[in-house]
Amino acid sequence: MKVIRKEQALEVWKHVDIVVAGGGPAGVGAAVSAARQGKKVLLLEKRAYLGGNITACYVENCNYFLKGTGFESEGIYAEIEKKCYEKYGNDNLRERNKTCFSSEYLKVFLDEFVQEAGVEILFHSFVNEVIMEKDRIAAILIQTKKGPMAVTADIYIDTTGDGDVAFAAGIPYEQGRKEDGLCQPGTVSLRLSGADTDALLQNGDRLSEIGRIFKEDYRAGRTGLPCKRQDLPFGRLTGGGVISYVNYSCCYGLDPTDPGDLTKGELECRQYVMDIYRYLKEHFEELKGIEVASISPEIGFRDSRRILGKYYLTIEDMESQRHFDDVIAVFPRFYDMLAPDAYMDGDGRVEGKGYKGHIYEPVVDKRTFEIPYGSLLPVSVTNLLTAGRCISADHVAESGVRAISLCMMTGEAAGTAAALAVRDQVTPAEISVKELQTILKQQNRLLPV
């Protein structure tokens, strides 16, 4: 059975220079950088707050993989990190998480930070439909309680994570790993209160020790827990006994763009949340007084659509430290992939041209990789840029691209490029990449050009 959708004429609600769809790290970077170039920018976010997975999924430890590399935060991310800590402090007592954000404070900080840059924000604005004119987006449609609203711009930037705007525009994409399309699992994180902070800190970092014990017990079949996740990362520990996240409850085999799979994941993961809560409360004296403080508002994903661009970044590019003349970001080499099939017995290391297809342990060394501007330029729409985890890359490369601070760096590049395109009345593919790189370097970005 099919239904016929009637045509509907919509008044254009607003025209701006640049529309950024998605208010996560990439969207914040894109919107702020474009506005600071003097452009009128509208930032659309489907939730009621900015920050993406940092705030919606409690992924507060954004720059963990910079440790030991000699790299420091750069650009807008470094500015946010410094100013947010100065304004709201950092009540974390764990040495390993000294650079964690407090997701709740960050919500408020980003409201102020983005508006101070001159960006207009519109929350509760889900975008999954566009109006095309040949190879250009003529308008995007925001789905709202009042029905669809049309917004127009000279340049659009897709920072939705799932590539929703690019998908709606009909741009080719890949999703999941090549052999079966499986993505990494979705996770619903947990926040706990009532932990015995003094006991957890008495002899070093007891939470890390609990994570190690859990992994050993799980592999030995002693936990009795049905979730297939073997790792148990913890977030901030506060003087008030709050553990800001337990990143554990994973559902495997989901399509992050399918509402039925999303529903399955939310339902399944909330059961796993209660399982791990009871396990911790029953097995560790320091946690016997814990309570569930909150469950993350929605399931979070590590990968979904990857929009095909003028350059397709590969794991070989990253492993060989390939240099690109149009480089817009440099980052320490790392891969952070949870096994899409939940098979945890691979050694997790890059091997030759591929990977074993099981699990990657985080890999960090002194090498770096570059992201070229061409990976931000979709193949078939001339007034659209992408940034964040949905840029053009293969599945393994994406597990490095998705680092939160790097998502903001690609967003910053996309926003600056969009501003140059508006200024010069050209497409993003026609801007001066040299000028883009010069501006990025002036904004505390280290580029080898």
Short mmCIF file of N, CA and C in Angstrom, two decimals, residues 22-29 45 47 50-53 159 408:
data_model
loop_
_atom_site.label_atom_id
_atom_site.label_comp_id
_atom_site.label_asym_id
_atom_site.label_seq_id
_atom_site.Cartn_x
_atom_site.Cartn_y
_atom_site.Cartn_z
N GLY A 22 22.88 20.73 12.60
CA GLY A 22 23.51 19.86 13.59
C GLY A 22 24.36 20.64 14.56
N GLY A 23 23.99 20.62 15.85
CA GLY A 23 24.68 21.44 16.85
C GLY A 23 25.64 20.68 17.73
N GLY A 24 26.22 19.61 17.20
CA GLY A 24 27.28 18.92 17.94
C GLY A 24 28.60 19.64 17.79
N PRO A 25 29.71 18.99 18.15
CA PRO A 25 31.02 19.65 18.06
C PRO A 25 31.33 20.20 16.68
N ALA A 26 31.06 19.43 15.63
CA ALA A 26 31.33 19.91 14.27
C ALA A 26 30.46 21.12 13.94
N GLY A 27 29.20 21.08 14.34
CA GLY A 27 28.29 22.19 14.06
C GLY A 27 28.67 23.45 14.80
N VAL A 28 29.08 23.30 16.07
CA VAL A 28 29.53 24.46 16.84
C VAL A 28 30.75 25.08 16.17
N GLY A 29 31.72 24.24 15.79
CA GLY A 29 32.91 24.75 15.12
C GLY A 29 32.58 25.45 13.82
N GLU A 45 19.44 22.63 15.47
CA GLU A 45 19.73 21.48 16.31
C GLU A 45 18.42 20.78 16.67
N ARG A 47 17.85 18.68 19.07
CA ARG A 47 17.62 18.58 20.51
C ARG A 47 17.33 19.96 21.09
N LEU A 50 22.95 22.27 22.70
CA LEU A 50 24.09 21.99 21.83
C LEU A 50 25.02 20.97 22.48
N GLY A 51 26.01 20.54 21.72
CA GLY A 51 27.05 19.66 22.28
C GLY A 51 27.06 18.26 21.72
N GLY A 52 25.98 17.84 21.06
CA GLY A 52 25.97 16.51 20.46
C GLY A 52 26.18 15.41 21.48
N ASN A 53 27.05 14.46 21.15
CA ASN A 53 27.25 13.31 22.04
C ASN A 53 27.88 13.68 23.38
N THR A 159 26.36 18.93 9.50
CA THR A 159 27.11 18.44 10.66
C THR A 159 26.19 17.60 11.54
N MET A 408 35.25 19.00 15.69
CA MET A 408 35.15 20.45 15.75
C MET A 408 36.15 21.11 14.81
#
